[in-house]
Amino acid sequence: MDQILILDYGSQYTQLIARRVRELGVYTDILPGDAELTDERLAGVKGVVMGGSPWSVYDDGAPVPDGRLYGLGLPVLGVCYGAQRMTADHGGAVATLADREYGKRPVRVAGPDPLFDGVPPEFLSWMSHGDSIERLAPGFRAVAVTDNGIPAAIVHDSLPLRGVQFHPEVSHCEHGTRILSNFVFGICGCERSWTMERYIDEERGRLRERVGGSPVLLLISGGVDSTVAAALLLETLGAERVHLLYIDTGLMRKDESVEVMRTLNALGASHVHRADAEADFLAALAGLTDPEAKRHAIGDLFITVQRREVERLGLGDDYFLAQGTLYTDLIESGKGVGKQAHVIKSHHNVRSPLVEAKRAEGRIIEPLDRLYKDEVRALGRALGVPEAVVSRHPFPGPGLGVRVLGEVTKEKCDALRAADDVYIRELRARGLYDRIWQAFAVLLPVRSVGVAGDVRRYGWTVALRAVASTDGMTADVFEFPMRDLLEISAMITNRVPEVGRVVYDVSSKPPATIEWE
Ligand code: XMP
């Protein structure tokens, strides 16, 4: 299958380039910007995009591409840092601007190039850079310039090398999709081969071949990813071979466990194992208030319960372990560079000893590991997973354990479940749920004075969170309609007597994270 390789130099926009190209129907893979470009790695690659970066090209340690890159004969498009890197690597010069250029800037196309086919001679581009090309490298010419005379696009006279200073992947960039499409189809000659039907066909073939006649165990979290993975496995391998394990930590949302069981049954599963471990988890969390201590306690216990339940299933040694790992999970855990270089939160779903042991045996299957979240949703729809599950907001592995701030108790979990249920139901009823990437309630360890009837009330504080995002790596605050917010707040304090006050979280990520712990 044709693919575009994206070299990651640490810009937050790198993922966006990958997604935009996939939306055009071409598979993308992201590699660290300095990765070795072996023949094996280049199989199927029709073009390379060098992404942006927080680095300046002359910084000590600034990442450089494999020396083979420019001589491969493959079309290369440098974006922002990528264009500057390409310039510096070919003997041109890059300089720091007096003022960082950010936002929409007019660009004038100064010469014919297939990159600008169908693009008007002037358009508004999206800029975000502190450095710019000062002197073109020999062999390069500018085919577009900004209104202040800076090269906005460069092309080599004889090699298939191009660069743009602006960000065609950002939706604010006029004709950005057209420019990317010109590169991917016109210049690289890619075929539109990345479709869900093709993915399903290929993945089913791969699964059958890898698994043979062995049983498969899939860990179910109740979220979109594991449910869609279950649907794919059930449809491909049949219900007899697929064992589903769901650990109920007691840190789930209202009625969630019942709904998970219902969904799996509707998908035709016949071996569904539900382990009720609420008491274990509450005991492990008793007295803990530090977020990382809580995350570790939940993660460790999860592993213990997982091991115990897997033994209880008696699947023997030759079973395969399936996981609903997504492409972004791999990137976040270090496949690219510049992402979460240090641990901001320990996501417990990436390093379980069971998973590691199975990986070492070569018995892990991750049928979603090439997909982004929106592609998993499309796959789920194609496989008949109910829309309510497919469009469900993400939910963290440690569940309410990180949404009841401070010490977790059953009473607090129950109060939070009730408040969250009112919130989410209302979002759905008001047509807001699908406009929000992730929404949830958080129980703060703060009590405040209020009045109900004529009686003094001393209740907990609930914070409502709603964010817009594409992958959870960055997030904007959802601009909640005020009237809805006020009405939902009143419903929560009326229906959940333990809650005396409701606040709305107006922090974006960064600097805040989406979850509070
Ligand atoms: P943060 O809070 O890091 O969250 O901005 C980003 C996204 O990840 C989810 N999240 C988790 N998901 N295990 C998960 O599976 C975890 O430990 C975990 N912690 C946070 C969070 O809900 C948001 O969607």
Coordinates of C-alpha atoms and ligand atoms in Angstrom, one line a residue:
M1 CA 0.0 0.0 0.0
D2 CA 1.3 3.5 -0.9
Q3 CA 2.3 5.6 2.1
I4 CA 3.6 8.9 3.1
L5 CA 6.3 8.9 5.7
I6 CA 6.3 11.7 8.2
L7 CA 9.4 12.6 10.1
D8 CA 8.6 14.0 13.5
Y9 CA 10.8 16.8 14.9
G10 CA 8.6 17.4 17.9
S11 CA 5.9 19.9 16.6
Q12 CA 2.4 19.6 17.9
Y13 CA 1.2 19.7 14.3
T14 CA 3.0 16.6 13.2
Q15 CA 0.0 14.3 14.1
L16 CA -2.2 16.7 12.2
I17 CA -0.2 16.2 9.0
A18 CA -0.5 12.5 9.4
R19 CA -4.3 12.7 9.9
R20 CA -4.9 15.1 7.0
V21 CA -3.0 12.8 4.6
R22 CA -5.1 9.9 5.8
E23 CA -8.2 11.8 5.3
L24 CA -7.1 12.1 1.7
G25 CA -7.1 8.3 1.6
V26 CA -3.4 7.6 1.9
Y27 CA -1.7 5.7 4.7
T28 CA 0.8 7.6 6.8
D29 CA 3.4 6.5 9.4
I30 CA 5.3 8.8 11.7
L31 CA 9.0 8.1 12.6
P32 CA 11.4 10.1 14.8
G33 CA 12.9 12.8 12.6
D34 CA 16.4 11.3 12.9
A35 CA 15.3 7.6 12.3
E36 CA 17.5 5.5 10.1
L37 CA 15.8 5.1 6.7
T38 CA 16.3 1.5 5.9
D39 CA 15.1 -0.1 2.7
E40 CA 12.6 -2.1 4.8
R41 CA 11.2 1.0 6.4
L42 CA 10.9 2.7 3.0
A43 CA 8.8 -0.1 1.4
G44 CA 5.7 1.5 -0.1
V45 CA 6.8 5.0 0.8
K46 CA 6.0 7.4 -2.1
G47 CA 7.0 10.6 -0.3
V48 CA 8.3 12.1 2.9
V49 CA 7.1 15.0 4.9
M50 CA 9.6 16.6 7.4
G51 CA 7.5 18.2 10.2
G52 CA 7.9 21.3 12.3
S53 CA 9.9 21.6 15.5
P54 CA 10.5 23.6 18.7
W55 CA 14.2 23.5 17.7
S56 CA 16.1 26.0 15.7
V57 CA 18.3 24.4 13.0
Y58 CA 21.5 25.7 14.5
D59 CA 20.8 24.6 18.1
D60 CA 23.1 22.1 19.6
G61 CA 21.4 18.8 19.3
A62 CA 18.8 20.0 16.8
P63 CA 17.5 16.8 15.1
V64 CA 18.8 16.0 11.6
P65 CA 17.3 13.5 9.1
D66 CA 19.2 10.4 8.0
G67 CA 21.8 11.4 5.4
R68 CA 20.1 9.2 2.8
L69 CA 16.9 11.2 2.8
Y70 CA 17.7 13.8 0.2
G71 CA 19.3 11.4 -2.2
L72 CA 16.5 8.8 -2.3
G73 CA 14.9 10.2 -5.3
L74 CA 11.6 10.4 -3.3
P75 CA 9.7 13.6 -3.1
V76 CA 10.3 15.4 0.2
L77 CA 8.2 18.2 1.6
G78 CA 9.7 20.2 4.5
V79 CA 7.1 22.0 6.6
C80 CA 8.3 24.9 8.7
Y81 CA 11.4 23.5 10.5
G82 CA 11.4 20.9 7.8
A83 CA 11.9 23.6 5.2
Q84 CA 14.5 25.4 7.3
R85 CA 16.3 22.1 7.9
M86 CA 16.4 21.3 4.2
T87 CA 17.7 24.8 3.5
A88 CA 20.5 24.6 6.2
D89 CA 21.4 21.0 5.0
H90 CA 21.9 22.3 1.5
G91 CA 24.1 25.3 2.4
G92 CA 21.4 28.0 2.7
A93 CA 20.9 30.2 5.8
V94 CA 18.2 30.4 8.4
A95 CA 17.8 33.4 10.8
T96 CA 15.7 34.2 13.8
L97 CA 13.0 36.7 13.2
A98 CA 12.8 39.9 15.3
D99 CA 9.1 39.0 16.0
R100 CA 7.7 35.5 15.9
E101 CA 5.2 35.2 13.1
Y102 CA 1.9 33.6 14.2
G103 CA -1.5 33.3 12.6
K104 CA -2.9 34.0 9.2
R105 CA -0.5 35.7 6.8
P106 CA -1.0 36.5 3.1
V107 CA 1.2 34.5 0.7
R108 CA 1.8 35.2 -3.0
V109 CA 2.6 32.4 -5.4
A110 CA 5.7 33.6 -7.3
G111 CA 6.3 30.8 -9.8
P112 CA 4.6 27.8 -11.2
D113 CA 4.9 24.6 -9.2
P114 CA 2.6 21.5 -9.0
L115 CA 2.3 22.2 -5.3
F116 CA 0.1 25.2 -6.1
D117 CA -2.0 23.7 -8.9
G118 CA -5.5 25.0 -8.5
V119 CA -4.5 27.4 -5.7
P120 CA -5.2 31.1 -6.3
P121 CA -2.1 33.4 -6.7
E122 CA -2.8 34.9 -3.3
F123 CA -4.1 33.2 -0.2
L124 CA -4.0 33.4 3.5
S125 CA -1.6 30.8 5.0
W126 CA -1.2 29.8 8.6
M127 CA 2.2 30.7 10.1
S128 CA 3.8 29.7 13.4
H129 CA 7.5 30.3 13.4
G130 CA 10.3 32.2 15.1
D131 CA 13.0 31.4 12.5
S132 CA 12.8 31.8 8.7
I133 CA 14.8 31.1 5.6
E134 CA 17.3 34.0 5.2
R135 CA 19.3 32.8 2.2
L136 CA 18.1 30.1 -0.2
A137 CA 20.4 27.1 -0.6
P138 CA 22.1 26.7 -4.0
G139 CA 19.7 25.0 -6.5
F140 CA 16.5 26.2 -4.6
R141 CA 14.2 29.0 -5.7
A142 CA 11.2 30.6 -3.9
V143 CA 7.9 29.7 -5.5
A144 CA 5.9 31.7 -2.9
V145 CA 6.6 34.6 -0.7
T146 CA 4.9 36.2 2.3
D147 CA 3.8 39.9 2.3
N148 CA 7.1 40.8 4.0
G149 CA 9.2 39.1 1.4
I150 CA 10.1 35.9 3.3
P151 CA 10.2 32.7 1.3
A152 CA 7.0 30.9 2.0
A153 CA 7.6 28.0 -0.4
I154 CA 10.9 26.7 -1.9
V155 CA 11.6 24.2 -4.7
H156 CA 14.8 22.6 -5.9
D157 CA 15.6 22.9 -9.6
S158 CA 16.5 19.3 -10.2
L159 CA 15.7 17.2 -7.1
P160 CA 12.2 16.5 -5.9
L161 CA 12.7 18.6 -2.8
R162 CA 10.2 21.2 -1.6
G163 CA 9.5 23.2 1.5
V164 CA 6.8 25.4 2.9
Q165 CA 7.2 27.9 5.8
F166 CA 3.5 27.8 6.5
H167 CA 1.4 24.9 7.9
P168 CA -0.9 23.5 5.2
E169 CA -2.2 20.9 7.7
V170 CA -3.8 23.5 9.9
S171 CA -7.5 24.1 9.1
H172 CA -7.0 27.9 9.2
C173 CA -4.6 27.7 6.2
E174 CA -6.6 28.5 3.0
H175 CA -6.2 25.8 0.3
G176 CA -4.1 23.8 2.8
T177 CA -5.9 20.6 1.9
R178 CA -5.4 21.3 -1.8
I179 CA -1.7 21.9 -1.3
L180 CA -1.3 18.6 0.7
S181 CA -3.3 16.8 -1.9
N182 CA -1.1 18.2 -4.7
F183 CA 1.9 16.9 -2.9
V184 CA 0.4 13.5 -2.1
F185 CA -1.2 12.7 -5.5
G186 CA 0.3 15.1 -8.0
I187 CA 3.9 15.0 -6.9
C188 CA 4.2 11.7 -5.1
G189 CA 1.7 9.9 -7.3
C190 CA 0.1 8.0 -4.4
E191 CA -3.0 5.9 -4.9
R192 CA -6.1 6.5 -2.7
S193 CA -5.7 3.1 -1.1
W194 CA -6.4 3.8 2.6
T195 CA -10.1 2.9 3.1
M196 CA -11.9 1.2 6.0
E197 CA -13.1 -1.7 3.7
R198 CA -9.5 -2.4 2.7
Y199 CA -8.3 -2.1 6.3
I200 CA -10.9 -4.6 7.5
D201 CA -10.0 -7.1 4.7
E202 CA -6.3 -6.8 5.4
E203 CA -6.6 -7.0 9.1
R204 CA -8.9 -10.0 9.0
G205 CA -6.4 -11.8 6.8
R206 CA -3.6 -10.9 9.1
L207 CA -5.5 -12.0 12.2
R208 CA -6.4 -15.4 10.8
E209 CA -2.8 -16.0 9.7
R210 CA -1.3 -15.0 13.0
V211 CA -3.7 -16.6 15.4
G212 CA -4.2 -19.9 13.6
G213 CA -6.4 -22.1 15.8
S214 CA -5.3 -20.6 19.1
P215 CA -7.7 -18.9 21.6
V216 CA -7.5 -15.1 21.9
L217 CA -8.0 -13.2 25.1
L218 CA -9.0 -9.6 24.9
L219 CA -9.1 -7.2 27.8
I220 CA -12.2 -5.1 27.8
S221 CA -12.3 -1.7 29.3
G222 CA -15.7 -0.7 28.2
G223 CA -14.4 2.1 26.0
V224 CA -14.6 2.5 22.2
D225 CA -11.3 0.9 21.4
S226 CA -11.6 -2.4 23.2
T227 CA -15.2 -2.8 22.1
V228 CA -14.3 -2.2 18.4
A229 CA -11.4 -4.7 18.8
A230 CA -13.9 -7.2 20.2
A231 CA -16.2 -6.7 17.3
L232 CA -13.4 -7.3 14.8
L233 CA -12.1 -10.4 16.6
L234 CA -15.5 -11.9 17.0
E235 CA -16.4 -11.3 13.3
T236 CA -13.0 -12.6 12.2
L237 CA -12.4 -15.6 14.5
G238 CA -15.9 -16.5 15.7
A239 CA -17.3 -16.4 19.2
E240 CA -15.8 -19.8 20.3
R241 CA -12.2 -18.7 20.1
V242 CA -12.6 -15.2 21.6
H243 CA -12.4 -14.8 25.4
L244 CA -13.3 -11.4 26.8
L245 CA -12.2 -10.3 30.2
Y246 CA -13.7 -7.3 31.9
I247 CA -12.5 -6.2 35.3
D248 CA -15.0 -4.2 37.2
T249 CA -12.9 -1.9 39.4
G250 CA -15.9 -0.2 41.0
L251 CA -14.4 3.0 39.5
M252 CA -16.7 2.9 36.5
R253 CA -19.5 5.2 35.6
K254 CA -23.2 4.7 36.5
D255 CA -24.6 1.4 35.0
E256 CA -21.4 1.1 32.9
S257 CA -20.7 -2.5 33.7
V258 CA -24.2 -3.6 32.8
E259 CA -24.0 -1.7 29.5
V260 CA -20.7 -3.2 28.7
M261 CA -22.0 -6.7 29.2
R262 CA -25.1 -5.9 27.1
T263 CA -23.0 -4.6 24.2
L264 CA -20.7 -7.6 24.2
N265 CA -23.6 -10.0 24.2
A266 CA -25.2 -8.0 21.3
L267 CA -21.9 -8.4 19.3
G268 CA -22.3 -12.2 19.7
A269 CA -19.7 -12.9 22.3
S270 CA -20.1 -16.2 24.2
H271 CA -17.1 -16.2 26.5
V272 CA -17.4 -13.0 28.6
H273 CA -15.8 -13.0 32.0
R274 CA -16.6 -10.3 34.4
A275 CA -14.5 -10.0 37.5
D276 CA -16.0 -7.9 40.3
A277 CA -13.1 -6.3 42.1
E278 CA -14.7 -3.2 43.5
A279 CA -13.9 -4.1 47.2
D280 CA -10.2 -4.8 46.3
F281 CA -9.8 -1.4 44.5
L282 CA -11.5 0.6 47.3
A283 CA -9.3 -1.1 49.8
A284 CA -6.1 -0.4 47.8
L285 CA -7.1 3.3 47.5
A286 CA -8.0 3.8 51.2
G287 CA -5.9 6.6 52.7
L288 CA -4.2 7.5 49.5
T289 CA -4.4 11.1 48.3
D290 CA -1.4 11.7 46.1
P291 CA -2.4 11.3 42.4
E292 CA 0.6 9.3 41.3
A293 CA 0.3 7.1 44.4
K294 CA -3.3 6.5 43.5
R295 CA -2.5 5.8 39.8
H296 CA 0.2 3.3 40.9
A297 CA -2.1 1.6 43.4
I298 CA -4.8 1.2 40.7
G299 CA -2.3 0.1 38.1
D300 CA -0.6 -2.5 40.4
L301 CA -3.8 -3.9 41.6
F302 CA -5.1 -4.1 38.1
I303 CA -2.1 -6.2 37.2
T304 CA -2.7 -8.5 40.2
V305 CA -6.4 -9.0 39.4
Q306 CA -5.6 -9.4 35.7
R307 CA -3.1 -12.2 36.5
R308 CA -5.5 -13.9 38.9
E309 CA -8.4 -13.8 36.5
V310 CA -6.4 -15.0 33.5
E311 CA -5.2 -17.9 35.5
R312 CA -8.7 -18.7 36.5
L313 CA -9.7 -18.8 32.9
G314 CA -7.2 -21.6 32.3
L315 CA -6.5 -20.8 28.6
G316 CA -3.1 -22.6 28.8
D317 CA 0.1 -21.0 27.4
D318 CA -0.6 -20.8 23.7
Y319 CA -3.3 -18.1 23.7
F320 CA -2.8 -14.7 22.1
L321 CA -3.5 -11.6 24.1
A322 CA -5.3 -8.9 22.1
Q323 CA -5.3 -5.2 23.0
G324 CA -7.2 -2.2 21.6
T325 CA -3.9 -0.1 21.3
L326 CA -4.2 2.8 19.0
Y327 CA -1.6 4.4 16.8
T328 CA -1.6 7.5 19.1
D329 CA -0.9 5.2 22.1
L330 CA 2.3 4.0 20.4
I331 CA 3.3 7.5 19.5
E332 CA 2.7 8.7 23.1
S333 CA 4.7 5.9 24.5
G334 CA 7.8 7.0 22.6
K335 CA 7.5 5.8 18.9
G336 CA 7.8 9.5 17.8
V337 CA 9.9 12.1 19.5
G338 CA 9.1 15.3 21.3
K339 CA 5.9 13.9 22.8
Q340 CA 5.7 13.6 26.6
A341 CA 9.4 13.2 27.0
H342 CA 8.9 12.8 30.7
V343 CA 6.0 11.1 32.5
I344 CA 3.2 13.6 33.1
K345 CA 0.9 10.9 34.3
S346 CA 1.5 7.2 34.4
H347 CA -1.0 5.7 32.0
H348 CA -1.4 2.3 33.4
N349 CA -2.6 0.6 30.3
V350 CA 0.7 0.5 28.5
R351 CA 3.0 -1.5 30.7
S352 CA 1.3 -4.5 32.3
P353 CA 3.7 -7.5 32.9
L354 CA 1.1 -9.8 31.3
V355 CA 1.3 -7.7 28.2
E356 CA 5.1 -7.5 28.3
A357 CA 5.3 -11.3 28.8
K358 CA 3.0 -12.0 25.9
R359 CA 4.9 -9.5 23.8
A360 CA 8.1 -11.2 24.5
E361 CA 6.5 -14.5 23.4
G362 CA 5.3 -12.8 20.2
R363 CA 1.7 -13.4 21.2
I364 CA 0.3 -9.9 21.3
I365 CA -2.2 -8.8 18.7
E366 CA -3.1 -5.2 18.4
P367 CA -5.6 -5.0 15.5
L368 CA -6.1 -1.2 15.9
D369 CA -2.5 -0.1 16.1
R370 CA -2.5 1.6 12.8
L371 CA -5.6 3.6 13.5
Y372 CA -6.4 7.0 14.9
K373 CA -9.5 7.4 17.2
D374 CA -11.7 8.7 14.4
E375 CA -10.7 5.8 12.2
V376 CA -11.6 3.4 15.0
R377 CA -15.0 4.9 15.2
A378 CA -15.4 4.5 11.4
L379 CA -14.3 0.9 11.8
G380 CA -16.8 0.3 14.7
R381 CA -19.6 1.7 12.5
A382 CA -18.6 -0.5 9.6
L383 CA -18.7 -3.5 12.0
G384 CA -22.1 -2.7 13.5
V385 CA -21.0 -1.5 16.9
P386 CA -23.9 0.6 18.4
E387 CA -23.5 4.3 17.8
A388 CA -23.8 5.1 21.5
V389 CA -20.6 3.1 22.0
V390 CA -18.8 4.3 18.9
S391 CA -19.4 8.0 19.7
R392 CA -18.7 7.6 23.4
H393 CA -16.1 10.0 24.9
P394 CA -12.8 8.5 26.1
F395 CA -12.6 7.3 29.6
P396 CA -9.3 6.9 31.5
G397 CA -8.1 3.4 32.6
P398 CA -8.1 4.4 36.3
G399 CA -11.6 5.6 36.0
L400 CA -13.3 7.5 38.8
G401 CA -10.1 6.8 40.8
V402 CA -8.6 10.0 39.2
R403 CA -11.9 11.9 39.1
V404 CA -12.6 11.7 42.8
L405 CA -9.8 14.0 43.8
G406 CA -7.9 13.1 47.0
E407 CA -9.0 10.0 48.9
V408 CA -11.4 7.7 47.1
T409 CA -14.3 6.3 49.0
K410 CA -17.4 4.4 47.8
E411 CA -19.7 7.3 49.0
K412 CA -17.7 9.8 47.0
C413 CA -17.7 7.5 43.9
D414 CA -21.5 7.1 44.2
A415 CA -22.0 10.9 44.5
L416 CA -19.8 11.5 41.5
R417 CA -21.5 8.8 39.5
A418 CA -24.8 10.4 40.1
A419 CA -23.6 13.9 39.2
D420 CA -21.8 12.7 36.1
D421 CA -24.9 10.8 35.0
V422 CA -27.0 13.9 35.2
Y423 CA -24.3 15.8 33.3
I424 CA -23.8 13.3 30.5
R425 CA -27.6 12.6 30.0
E426 CA -28.2 16.3 29.8
L427 CA -25.4 16.8 27.2
R428 CA -27.0 14.1 25.1
A429 CA -30.5 15.5 25.5
R430 CA -29.4 19.0 24.6
G431 CA -27.5 17.9 21.5
L432 CA -24.2 19.0 23.0
Y433 CA -22.5 15.6 23.6
D434 CA -21.3 15.0 20.0
R435 CA -20.0 18.6 19.8
I436 CA -17.6 17.8 22.7
W437 CA -14.6 15.6 22.5
Q438 CA -14.6 14.6 26.2
A439 CA -16.9 15.7 29.1
F440 CA -17.1 14.5 32.6
A441 CA -17.6 15.5 36.2
V442 CA -14.9 15.6 38.9
L443 CA -15.5 15.5 42.6
L444 CA -13.3 18.0 44.4
P445 CA -12.2 17.4 48.0
V446 CA -13.7 20.7 48.9
R447 CA -16.9 21.2 50.9
S448 CA -18.7 24.4 51.0
V449 CA -21.7 25.9 52.7
G450 CA -25.1 26.2 51.0
V451 CA -28.7 26.3 51.7
A452 CA -31.5 23.8 50.7
G453 CA -35.0 24.9 51.7
D454 CA -34.2 26.6 55.0
V455 CA -31.6 24.2 56.0
R456 CA -27.9 24.7 56.0
R457 CA -26.1 22.3 53.7
Y458 CA -22.4 21.4 53.7
G459 CA -21.8 19.6 50.4
W460 CA -19.1 18.5 48.0
T461 CA -18.0 20.6 45.0
V462 CA -18.3 19.1 41.6
A463 CA -16.3 20.5 38.6
L464 CA -17.7 20.0 35.1
R465 CA -15.1 19.5 32.3
A466 CA -15.8 19.7 28.6
V467 CA -13.1 20.0 26.0
A468 CA -12.6 20.2 22.3
S469 CA -9.7 18.1 21.0
T470 CA -8.7 15.8 18.2
D471 CA -6.5 13.3 20.0
G472 CA -6.4 14.4 23.7
M473 CA -2.8 15.7 23.3
T474 CA -3.9 19.3 23.3
A475 CA -7.4 20.5 24.2
D476 CA -9.4 23.7 24.2
V477 CA -12.2 24.5 26.6
F478 CA -15.6 23.8 25.1
E479 CA -17.5 27.1 24.9
F480 CA -20.5 25.9 26.9
P481 CA -23.7 27.8 26.3
M482 CA -24.3 29.5 29.6
R483 CA -28.0 28.8 29.9
D484 CA -27.3 25.0 29.5
L485 CA -24.5 25.2 32.1
L486 CA -26.7 27.0 34.6
E487 CA -29.6 24.5 34.1
I488 CA -27.3 21.5 34.4
S489 CA -25.7 22.9 37.5
A490 CA -29.2 23.3 39.1
M491 CA -30.2 19.8 38.2
I492 CA -27.0 18.3 39.8
T493 CA -27.5 20.2 43.1
N494 CA -31.2 19.3 43.1
R495 CA -30.7 15.6 42.4
V496 CA -27.5 14.8 44.2
P497 CA -27.9 15.9 47.8
E498 CA -24.2 15.3 48.6
V499 CA -23.2 18.0 46.1
G500 CA -23.6 21.6 47.2
R501 CA -21.8 23.5 44.5
V502 CA -20.9 23.1 40.8
V503 CA -18.1 24.9 38.9
Y504 CA -17.0 24.8 35.3
D505 CA -13.3 24.2 34.4
V506 CA -12.1 26.8 32.0
S507 CA -8.5 25.6 31.6
S508 CA -7.1 24.4 28.3
K509 CA -4.4 21.7 27.8
P510 CA -1.6 22.8 28.1
P511 CA -1.0 24.1 30.7
A512 CA -3.7 22.0 32.4
T513 CA -4.3 18.3 31.5
I514 CA -7.7 17.0 30.6
E515 CA -8.1 14.9 33.7
W516 CA -7.4 16.6 37.1
E517 CA -5.1 13.9 38.5
Ligands
XMP1 P1 -4.7 14.0 30.2 O1 -5.3 14.1 31.5 O2 -3.3 13.4 30.2 O3 -5.5 13.0 29.3 O4 -4.7 15.3 29.4 C1 -5.5 12.8 28.0 C2 -6.5 11.7 27.6 O5 -6.0 10.5 28.2 C3 -7.0 10.0 29.0 N1 -6.3 9.4 30.2 C4 -6.1 8.1 30.3 N2 -6.4 7.0 29.5 N3 -5.4 5.5 30.9 C5 -6.1 5.8 29.8 O6 -6.5 4.9 29.1 C6 -5.0 6.5 31.8 O7 -4.3 6.2 32.8 C7 -5.3 7.8 31.4 N4 -5.1 9.1 32.0 C8 -5.7 10.0 31.2 C9 -7.9 11.2 29.4 O8 -9.2 10.8 29.8 C10 -7.9 12.0 28.2 O9 -8.8 11.5 27.2

